[in-house]
Amino acid sequence: MNTHYMQGLDWMILATYFIILLAIGIWASMQRKKESSLFLAERSLRWYHIGFSMWGTNVGPSMLIASASAGFTTGIVSGNYAWYAFIFIALLAFVFAPRYLGANINTLPEFMGLRFGQSTRNILAWYTIVTVIISWLALTLFAGGILIRQVFDIPMWLSALTLLLISAFFTMLGGLKAVAYTNVYQMLLLIIVSATLTIVGLNHVGGIGALVSKVPSDYWVLFKPNSDEAFPWLPIILGYPIMGVWFWCTDQSMVQPVLAARSLNEGQKGTNFTGWLKILDVPLYILPGVICFALYPTLENPDEAYLTMVENLFPVGMVGLVFAVLTACLVSTIGSALNALSTVFTMDIYVKKFRPDATQQHINHVGRVVTLVGAVIAIILTVAIDSIKGLNLFNIFQSVLSFIAPPMTAVFLLGVFWRRTTTQAANIALTAGTAFCLIVGILYLWPPQWLSFPWPHFMLLSFWLFVILATLMVIVSLCGKQDEKHDIPAPIREPVRRTTAILWLLLAVVMVGLYVFFN
């Protein structure tokens, strides 16, 4: 796909999208009380803001280009990363959210500081900053850079810079409130356009029956044999929970909308809404890749599956709208990540250690500066990720995340569920444990010539890294002396509202039904 596919009407639609987006962002920032915090939207978010924001943050890199690529090469099996998630979204709603909101925290390092003390909060703040820059900013910019590069034929660094400038504008202008309000508009547009692409594609193939007959039969199963190189069932069953707990329950970018919820019930309904939206990932993002395989089986680069569908099936005008939606997804994810980055650095490091008496105006100013610095670092990392060879786009994302997740998952699970866990154990897991995981990850992704042996699947590797760290934490906790008691506020203890409980029960029934049907 190249610039000649963007006709005059396409450019006009793209410009209209940005004008509307800009207007919503400015309006949302005007709703923010003067001199109020940029970070938690005055704890005013409703369930639909939370649902669309969490989904919008998640929908960026691994949902569009990467998911269509995975659909083209392997069918719907990569849908496990979307559908298996509902268990961990429920864990956030009923186990972690009552504790987070009961503690009235701004950041997750702050929560762990209440549990283990200031030393753990400092370590976790830096850990969160590094993971936000790598897993959210750099990987998202990499996916966005592929998109911009395919359309406009410009270098990766310039593609990343373009996306960052748009995202940073909203984050610096109105904080989380602007990000949340623009996410609702962007995600509605995304659903409409992606559904249209799927329907048009099915029509070209000749319907669902024709599609089933034109692709391999194993394209429709969620659990593939362990001999499958890309998606063996056992590593997914064992490894995804490690990534799922970190991603949905302990990652600042994902959890921040819940921290900003108007009430626990709004947070639980919002996370439920996210679970329903995750069902759409397969028909909206993976299925177009399967349809592309049926229509264009000789396509050489699977990463171009989504844009190949767009350029061949959509008329003038719709191409501009699709490009607007793809940009919207990336802007949404990057905006949320930049807000999370500035929140953690400003509140957990700068204010806590250097300026506890800082005014809200000064705090907001520091947050904006941090946003810019994080953006520059992310561009440098994006160019480095562009040099990784041999993995498809989807697995690049999942493999990088699988090495980041184990330390955080071990610390949060043991910290919340086992009172005997000590500060020393948590700090060792977050420092030495993180270094160990990153070294293993680097050797896996950039293997040196002297280290050639058959690696296990990266998801299984993630599981074993978690087991090693959790075992280490148990040994250190049992052998070391017990911590002094830390003052952890009690979780919110209120009965789950009837409507909320029914919605969660329905979601569980639907998810189990989908897994039964596709196996």
Coordinates of C-alpha atoms in Angstrom, one line a residue:
M1 CA 0.0 0.0 0.0
N2 CA 1.4 3.4 -0.8
T3 CA 0.4 7.1 -0.8
H4 CA -1.3 6.8 -4.2
Y5 CA -4.1 4.8 -2.5
M6 CA -4.9 7.9 -0.5
Q7 CA -7.1 10.0 -2.8
G8 CA -8.5 13.5 -2.2
L9 CA -11.6 12.2 -0.3
D10 CA -9.3 10.0 1.9
W11 CA -7.2 13.0 2.9
M12 CA -10.4 15.0 3.7
I13 CA -11.8 12.2 5.9
L14 CA -8.4 11.8 7.7
A15 CA -8.3 15.6 8.3
T16 CA -11.9 15.6 9.6
Y17 CA -11.1 12.7 12.0
F18 CA -8.2 14.7 13.5
I19 CA -10.3 17.9 13.8
I20 CA -13.0 16.0 15.7
L21 CA -10.3 14.2 17.9
L22 CA -8.7 17.6 18.6
A23 CA -12.0 19.1 19.6
I24 CA -12.9 16.3 22.0
G25 CA -9.4 16.5 23.6
I26 CA -9.7 20.2 24.1
W27 CA -13.3 19.9 25.4
A28 CA -12.2 17.1 27.8
S29 CA -9.3 19.2 29.1
M30 CA -11.6 22.1 29.7
Q31 CA -13.8 19.8 31.8
R32 CA -10.8 19.2 34.1
K33 CA -10.9 21.5 37.1
K34 CA -8.2 24.2 37.0
E35 CA -5.0 23.1 38.7
S36 CA -6.4 19.6 39.3
S37 CA -4.2 16.6 38.8
L38 CA -3.5 15.4 35.2
F39 CA -3.3 11.8 36.4
L40 CA -6.6 10.4 37.7
A41 CA -9.4 12.5 36.1
E42 CA -10.5 13.6 39.5
R43 CA -11.6 9.9 40.1
S44 CA -14.7 10.6 37.9
L45 CA -14.6 7.9 35.2
R46 CA -17.8 5.9 34.5
W47 CA -17.9 2.3 33.4
Y48 CA -17.9 3.0 29.7
H49 CA -14.9 5.4 30.0
I50 CA -13.0 2.6 31.9
G51 CA -14.0 -0.2 29.4
F52 CA -13.2 1.7 26.3
S53 CA -9.9 3.1 27.8
M54 CA -8.7 -0.3 28.9
W55 CA -9.6 -1.9 25.6
G56 CA -8.2 1.1 23.7
T57 CA -4.9 0.9 25.6
N58 CA -4.7 -2.8 24.8
V59 CA -6.0 -2.6 21.2
G60 CA -3.0 -0.8 19.8
P61 CA -0.1 -2.9 18.5
S62 CA -1.2 -6.5 19.0
M63 CA -4.7 -6.1 17.7
L64 CA -4.6 -4.7 14.2
I65 CA -1.6 -5.3 12.1
A66 CA -0.2 -8.0 14.3
S67 CA -3.4 -9.9 14.9
A68 CA -4.3 -9.9 11.1
S69 CA -0.8 -11.2 10.5
A70 CA -1.3 -14.0 13.0
G71 CA -4.8 -14.8 11.5
F72 CA -3.2 -15.0 8.0
T73 CA -0.5 -17.5 9.1
T74 CA -2.2 -19.6 11.9
G75 CA -5.9 -18.8 12.0
I76 CA -7.8 -17.9 15.2
V77 CA -5.4 -19.6 17.7
S78 CA -3.9 -16.2 18.6
G79 CA -7.3 -15.4 19.9
N80 CA -6.2 -17.1 23.2
Y81 CA -4.4 -13.9 24.0
A82 CA -7.8 -12.1 23.9
W83 CA -10.3 -14.6 25.2
Y84 CA -8.2 -16.2 27.9
A85 CA -7.8 -12.7 29.4
F86 CA -11.3 -12.6 30.9
I87 CA -10.1 -14.7 33.9
F88 CA -7.5 -12.1 34.8
I89 CA -9.8 -9.1 34.1
A90 CA -12.1 -10.7 36.6
L91 CA -9.2 -11.1 39.0
L92 CA -8.6 -7.3 38.7
A93 CA -12.3 -6.6 39.3
F94 CA -12.8 -8.7 42.4
V95 CA -9.4 -9.1 44.0
F96 CA -7.2 -6.2 43.1
A97 CA -9.6 -3.3 42.5
P98 CA -11.1 -3.4 46.0
R99 CA -7.6 -3.2 47.5
Y100 CA -6.4 -0.5 45.1
L101 CA -9.5 1.7 45.6
G102 CA -9.6 1.0 49.3
A103 CA -6.0 2.3 49.6
N104 CA -6.9 5.5 47.6
I105 CA -3.6 5.3 45.6
N106 CA -2.4 7.1 42.5
T107 CA 0.0 4.4 41.4
L108 CA 0.6 0.7 41.8
P109 CA 4.2 1.3 43.2
E110 CA 2.5 3.4 45.9
F111 CA 0.3 0.4 46.8
M112 CA 3.3 -1.9 47.0
G113 CA 5.0 0.8 49.1
L114 CA 2.1 0.4 51.6
R115 CA 2.6 -3.4 51.6
F116 CA 6.4 -3.6 51.7
G117 CA 7.8 -0.1 52.5
Q118 CA 9.5 2.8 50.7
S119 CA 12.4 0.7 49.3
T120 CA 10.0 -1.5 47.3
R121 CA 8.0 1.5 46.1
N122 CA 11.2 3.1 44.7
I123 CA 12.3 -0.1 42.9
L124 CA 8.8 -0.7 41.6
A125 CA 8.5 2.8 40.3
W126 CA 11.7 2.4 38.2
Y127 CA 10.6 -1.0 37.1
T128 CA 7.2 0.4 36.0
I129 CA 8.9 3.2 34.1
V130 CA 11.1 0.8 32.2
T131 CA 8.3 -1.6 31.4
V132 CA 6.0 1.3 30.2
I133 CA 8.8 2.6 27.9
I134 CA 9.6 -0.9 26.5
S135 CA 6.3 -2.7 26.4
W136 CA 3.9 0.1 25.7
L137 CA 5.7 3.0 24.0
A138 CA 8.5 1.2 22.0
L139 CA 6.4 -1.8 20.9
T140 CA 3.4 0.3 20.0
L141 CA 5.5 2.8 18.1
F142 CA 7.2 -0.1 16.3
A143 CA 3.8 -1.4 15.1
G144 CA 2.7 2.1 14.3
G145 CA 5.9 2.7 12.5
I146 CA 5.3 -0.3 10.3
L147 CA 1.9 1.1 9.4
I148 CA 3.1 4.7 8.6
R149 CA 6.2 3.3 6.8
Q150 CA 3.9 1.1 4.5
V151 CA 1.6 4.0 3.7
F152 CA 4.0 6.9 3.4
D153 CA 7.4 5.2 2.8
I154 CA 9.2 7.1 5.5
P155 CA 11.9 5.9 8.0
M156 CA 10.9 4.1 11.2
W157 CA 12.2 6.9 13.5
L158 CA 10.1 9.6 11.6
S159 CA 7.0 7.3 11.8
A160 CA 7.5 6.9 15.6
L161 CA 8.0 10.7 16.0
T162 CA 4.8 11.5 14.2
L163 CA 2.7 9.3 16.4
L164 CA 4.4 10.5 19.6
L165 CA 3.7 14.2 18.8
I166 CA 0.0 13.5 18.4
S167 CA -0.3 11.4 21.5
A168 CA 1.9 13.6 23.7
F169 CA -0.3 16.6 22.8
F170 CA -3.4 15.1 24.4
T171 CA -1.5 13.7 27.4
M172 CA 0.1 17.1 28.2
L173 CA -3.1 19.0 27.5
G174 CA -5.7 17.2 29.5
G175 CA -4.1 14.2 31.2
L176 CA -6.1 11.0 31.8
K177 CA -9.5 12.7 31.3
A178 CA -8.6 13.8 27.8
V179 CA -7.2 10.3 27.0
A180 CA -10.3 8.6 28.4
Y181 CA -12.8 10.8 26.5
T182 CA -11.0 10.6 23.2
N183 CA -10.7 6.8 23.6
V184 CA -14.6 6.4 23.6
Y185 CA -14.8 8.3 20.3
Q186 CA -11.9 6.4 18.8
M187 CA -13.0 2.9 19.9
L188 CA -16.5 3.4 18.5
L189 CA -15.0 4.4 15.2
L190 CA -12.7 1.4 15.3
I191 CA -15.6 -1.1 15.9
I192 CA -17.6 0.4 13.0
V193 CA -14.7 0.4 10.5
S194 CA -13.3 -3.1 11.5
A195 CA -16.7 -4.7 11.4
T196 CA -17.3 -3.2 7.9
L197 CA -13.9 -4.7 6.7
T198 CA -14.8 -8.1 8.1
I199 CA -18.3 -8.1 6.5
V200 CA -17.1 -6.8 3.1
G201 CA -14.3 -9.5 3.2
L202 CA -16.8 -12.3 4.0
N203 CA -19.0 -11.1 1.1
H204 CA -16.0 -11.3 -1.3
V205 CA -15.1 -14.8 -0.1
G206 CA -18.7 -16.0 -0.6
G207 CA -19.8 -16.2 3.1
I208 CA -18.7 -18.1 6.2
G209 CA -19.2 -21.6 4.6
A210 CA -16.9 -20.6 1.6
L211 CA -14.3 -19.2 4.0
V212 CA -14.2 -22.4 6.1
S213 CA -13.6 -24.4 2.9
K214 CA -10.8 -22.1 1.6
V215 CA -8.5 -22.2 4.7
P216 CA -6.9 -25.2 6.5
S217 CA -9.2 -26.8 9.1
D218 CA -6.8 -26.2 11.9
Y219 CA -7.4 -22.4 11.4
W220 CA -10.5 -22.7 13.6
V221 CA -9.1 -24.3 16.7
L222 CA -7.9 -22.5 19.9
F223 CA -5.7 -25.3 21.2
K224 CA -3.1 -26.7 18.8
P225 CA -0.8 -29.7 19.6
N226 CA 2.4 -29.2 21.6
S227 CA 4.3 -29.9 18.4
D228 CA 3.1 -26.6 16.9
E229 CA 6.0 -24.2 16.9
A230 CA 4.1 -20.9 17.2
F231 CA 1.1 -21.7 19.4
P232 CA 1.4 -25.0 21.4
W233 CA -1.4 -25.4 23.9
L234 CA 0.6 -26.2 27.0
P235 CA 2.8 -23.1 27.0
I236 CA -0.3 -21.0 26.4
I237 CA -2.2 -22.6 29.3
L238 CA 0.8 -22.3 31.7
G239 CA 2.5 -19.1 30.3
Y240 CA -0.4 -16.8 29.6
P241 CA -1.5 -16.5 33.3
I242 CA 2.0 -15.0 34.1
M243 CA 1.5 -12.4 31.4
G244 CA -2.2 -12.0 32.2
V245 CA -1.8 -11.1 35.9
W246 CA 1.0 -8.6 35.1
F247 CA -0.8 -7.1 32.1
W248 CA -4.4 -6.8 33.5
C249 CA -3.9 -6.6 37.3
T250 CA -0.5 -4.9 37.9
D251 CA 0.4 -2.8 34.9
Q252 CA 0.0 1.0 35.5
S253 CA -1.1 1.7 31.9
M254 CA -3.9 -0.9 32.0
V255 CA -5.1 -0.4 35.6
Q256 CA -5.0 3.5 35.7
P257 CA -8.6 3.9 34.4
V258 CA -9.8 1.6 37.3
L259 CA -7.9 3.7 39.8
A260 CA -9.8 6.7 38.4
A261 CA -13.2 5.0 38.7
R262 CA -16.1 6.9 40.4
S263 CA -16.7 3.9 42.6
L264 CA -15.8 0.3 43.0
N265 CA -19.1 -0.7 41.3
E266 CA -18.2 1.5 38.3
G267 CA -14.8 -0.1 38.2
Q268 CA -16.2 -3.6 38.2
K269 CA -18.8 -2.8 35.5
G270 CA -16.0 -1.1 33.5
T271 CA -13.7 -4.1 33.6
N272 CA -16.7 -6.3 32.7
F273 CA -17.3 -4.1 29.7
T274 CA -13.6 -4.6 28.8
G275 CA -14.2 -8.4 28.9
W276 CA -17.1 -8.2 26.5
L277 CA -15.1 -5.9 24.1
K278 CA -12.2 -8.5 24.2
I279 CA -14.6 -11.0 22.5
L280 CA -14.6 -8.7 19.5
D281 CA -10.9 -9.0 19.0
V282 CA -11.2 -12.3 17.1
P283 CA -13.9 -11.2 14.5
L284 CA -12.6 -7.6 14.2
Y285 CA -8.8 -8.1 14.1
I286 CA -7.9 -11.8 13.6
L287 CA -10.6 -12.8 11.2
P288 CA -9.6 -10.2 8.5
G289 CA -6.2 -12.0 8.4
V290 CA -8.0 -15.4 7.8
I291 CA -10.1 -13.8 5.1
C292 CA -7.0 -12.3 3.5
F293 CA -5.5 -15.8 3.4
A294 CA -8.6 -17.1 1.6
L295 CA -8.5 -14.2 -0.9
Y296 CA -4.8 -13.6 -1.4
P297 CA -2.9 -16.8 -0.3
T298 CA 0.3 -15.8 -2.2
L299 CA 0.8 -12.7 -0.1
E300 CA 4.5 -12.7 0.8
N301 CA 4.5 -10.6 4.0
P302 CA 1.8 -11.6 6.5
D303 CA 2.3 -8.3 8.3
E304 CA 0.7 -6.6 5.3
A305 CA -2.5 -8.6 5.6
Y306 CA -4.7 -5.9 7.1
L307 CA -3.6 -3.2 4.7
T308 CA -3.9 -5.6 1.7
M309 CA -7.5 -6.1 2.6
V310 CA -8.1 -2.4 2.9
E311 CA -6.5 -1.4 -0.4
N312 CA -8.3 -4.2 -2.3
L313 CA -11.8 -4.2 -0.8
F314 CA -12.5 -0.6 0.3
P315 CA -13.5 2.3 -2.0
V316 CA -12.0 5.8 -2.0
G317 CA -12.9 7.5 1.2
M318 CA -13.0 4.3 3.3
V319 CA -9.2 4.0 3.0
G320 CA -8.8 7.4 4.7
L321 CA -11.2 6.3 7.4
V322 CA -9.3 3.1 8.0
F323 CA -6.0 4.9 8.2
A324 CA -7.7 7.3 10.7
V325 CA -8.8 4.3 12.8
L326 CA -5.4 2.7 12.8
T327 CA -3.8 5.9 13.8
A328 CA -6.5 6.3 16.5
C329 CA -5.6 2.9 18.1
L330 CA -1.9 3.8 18.2
V331 CA -2.6 7.3 19.6
S332 CA -4.9 5.7 22.2
T333 CA -2.3 3.2 23.5
I334 CA 0.6 5.7 23.4
G335 CA -1.5 8.4 25.1
S336 CA -2.4 6.0 28.0
A337 CA 1.2 4.9 28.3
L338 CA 2.6 8.4 28.4
N339 CA 0.1 9.3 31.1
A340 CA 1.0 6.3 33.1
L341 CA 4.7 7.0 32.7
S342 CA 4.4 10.7 33.9
T343 CA 2.1 9.6 36.8
V344 CA 4.6 7.1 38.2
F345 CA 7.7 9.2 37.8
T346 CA 6.1 12.4 39.1
M347 CA 4.2 10.9 42.1
D348 CA 6.5 8.0 43.1
I349 CA 9.9 9.4 42.5
Y350 CA 9.9 13.2 42.1
V351 CA 7.2 14.3 44.6
K352 CA 7.9 11.5 47.1
K353 CA 11.7 11.8 47.2
F354 CA 12.5 15.4 46.1
R355 CA 9.5 17.7 46.4
P356 CA 6.8 16.5 48.8
D357 CA 5.6 20.1 49.2
A358 CA 5.2 20.7 45.5
T359 CA 2.1 22.6 44.3
Q360 CA -0.3 20.9 41.9
Q361 CA 0.8 23.3 39.2
H362 CA 4.4 22.4 39.6
I363 CA 3.5 18.6 39.7
N364 CA 1.6 19.0 36.4
H365 CA 4.6 20.8 34.9
V366 CA 7.0 18.0 35.9
G367 CA 4.5 15.5 34.4
R368 CA 4.6 17.2 31.1
V369 CA 8.4 17.3 31.0
V370 CA 8.5 13.6 31.8
T371 CA 6.1 12.9 29.0
L372 CA 8.6 14.5 26.5
V373 CA 11.7 12.7 27.9
G374 CA 9.9 9.3 27.8
A375 CA 8.9 10.0 24.2
V376 CA 12.5 10.6 23.1
I377 CA 13.7 7.3 24.8
A378 CA 10.9 5.4 23.2
I379 CA 11.9 6.5 19.7
I380 CA 15.5 5.1 20.3
L381 CA 14.1 1.8 21.5
T382 CA 11.7 1.6 18.6
V383 CA 14.6 1.7 16.1
A384 CA 16.4 -1.1 18.1
I385 CA 13.3 -3.4 18.0
D386 CA 13.1 -2.8 14.3
S387 CA 16.4 -4.8 14.0
I388 CA 14.9 -8.0 15.5
K389 CA 14.7 -10.7 12.8
G390 CA 13.1 -14.1 12.5
L391 CA 9.9 -13.6 14.6
N392 CA 6.5 -12.5 13.2
L393 CA 5.2 -9.2 14.5
F394 CA 2.6 -10.8 16.8
N395 CA 5.2 -13.1 18.5
I396 CA 7.7 -10.2 18.9
F397 CA 5.2 -8.5 21.1
Q398 CA 4.2 -11.5 23.1
S399 CA 7.8 -12.7 23.6
V400 CA 9.1 -9.4 24.8
L401 CA 6.1 -9.1 27.3
S402 CA 6.7 -12.7 28.5
F403 CA 10.2 -11.7 29.8
I404 CA 9.0 -8.5 31.5
A405 CA 6.0 -10.1 33.3
P406 CA 7.4 -12.8 35.8
P407 CA 8.9 -10.5 38.5
M408 CA 5.9 -8.2 38.8
T409 CA 3.5 -11.2 38.8
A410 CA 5.4 -13.0 41.5
V411 CA 5.7 -9.9 43.7
F412 CA 2.0 -8.9 43.4
L413 CA 0.6 -12.4 43.8
L414 CA 2.7 -13.3 46.8
G415 CA 2.4 -9.8 48.3
V416 CA -1.4 -9.9 48.2
F417 CA -2.1 -13.6 48.9
W418 CA 0.7 -14.5 51.3
R419 CA 1.1 -12.3 54.4
R420 CA 4.5 -13.9 55.3
T421 CA 6.1 -12.4 52.1
T422 CA 8.9 -10.1 53.2
T423 CA 10.3 -6.8 51.8
Q424 CA 13.6 -8.5 51.2
A425 CA 12.0 -11.2 49.1
A426 CA 10.0 -8.6 47.0
N427 CA 13.1 -6.4 46.5
I428 CA 15.3 -9.4 45.4
A429 CA 12.6 -10.5 42.9
L430 CA 12.3 -6.9 41.5
T431 CA 16.0 -6.3 41.1
A432 CA 18.0 -9.5 40.7
G433 CA 14.9 -11.3 39.3
T434 CA 14.3 -8.6 36.7
A435 CA 17.9 -8.6 35.6
F436 CA 17.8 -12.4 35.3
C437 CA 14.6 -12.4 33.2
L438 CA 15.9 -9.6 30.9
I439 CA 19.2 -11.4 30.3
V440 CA 17.3 -14.6 29.4
G441 CA 15.1 -12.5 27.1
I442 CA 18.1 -10.9 25.4
L443 CA 19.7 -14.3 24.8
Y444 CA 16.4 -15.6 23.4
L445 CA 15.7 -12.7 21.1
W446 CA 19.3 -12.0 20.0
P447 CA 21.0 -15.4 20.4
P448 CA 24.8 -15.2 20.2
Q449 CA 26.6 -17.7 17.9
W450 CA 28.2 -19.5 20.9
L451 CA 24.8 -20.2 22.5
S452 CA 22.9 -22.5 20.1
F453 CA 20.5 -25.0 21.7
P454 CA 16.8 -25.6 21.3
W455 CA 14.9 -23.0 23.5
P456 CA 11.5 -23.9 24.9
H457 CA 8.6 -21.8 23.7
F458 CA 8.8 -18.3 25.1
M459 CA 5.5 -18.7 27.0
L460 CA 6.8 -21.8 28.7
L461 CA 10.0 -20.0 29.5
S462 CA 7.9 -17.2 31.1
F463 CA 6.2 -19.8 33.3
W464 CA 9.5 -21.3 34.5
L465 CA 10.9 -17.9 35.2
F466 CA 7.9 -17.1 37.4
V467 CA 8.3 -20.5 39.2
I468 CA 12.0 -19.7 39.9
L469 CA 11.2 -16.2 41.2
A470 CA 8.2 -17.3 43.3
T471 CA 10.3 -20.2 44.8
L472 CA 13.1 -17.8 45.6
M473 CA 10.7 -15.3 47.3
V474 CA 9.2 -18.1 49.5
I475 CA 12.7 -19.3 50.5
V476 CA 13.9 -15.8 51.3
S477 CA 10.7 -15.0 53.2
L478 CA 10.9 -18.2 55.3
C479 CA 14.6 -17.8 56.1
G480 CA 14.6 -14.1 56.8
K481 CA 13.1 -12.2 59.7
Q482 CA 9.5 -11.1 59.6
D483 CA 8.9 -7.4 58.5
E484 CA 7.5 -4.8 60.8
K485 CA 3.8 -4.4 60.2
H486 CA 3.0 -2.0 57.4
D487 CA -0.1 0.1 57.5
I488 CA -2.2 -1.3 54.5
P489 CA -5.7 0.2 54.3
A490 CA -8.4 -2.5 54.2
P491 CA -9.9 -3.3 50.9
I492 CA -13.4 -2.0 50.1
R493 CA -15.8 -4.6 51.4
E494 CA -19.2 -4.0 49.8
P495 CA -21.5 -6.6 48.2
V496 CA -21.3 -6.9 44.4
R497 CA -24.3 -5.3 42.9
R498 CA -26.8 -7.7 41.3
T499 CA -26.6 -6.3 37.8
T500 CA -22.8 -6.4 37.9
A501 CA -22.8 -10.0 39.2
I502 CA -25.2 -11.1 36.4
L503 CA -23.1 -9.4 33.7
W504 CA -19.9 -11.2 35.0
L505 CA -21.8 -14.5 35.1
L506 CA -23.0 -14.1 31.5
L507 CA -19.5 -13.2 30.4
A508 CA -18.1 -16.4 32.0
V509 CA -20.8 -18.5 30.3
V510 CA -20.2 -17.0 26.9
M511 CA -16.4 -17.4 27.2
V512 CA -16.7 -21.1 28.2
G513 CA -19.1 -21.6 25.3
L514 CA -16.7 -20.1 22.8
Y515 CA -13.8 -22.3 24.0
V516 CA -16.0 -25.4 23.7
F517 CA -17.2 -24.4 20.2
F518 CA -13.8 -23.7 18.8
N519 CA -12.2 -27.0 20.1

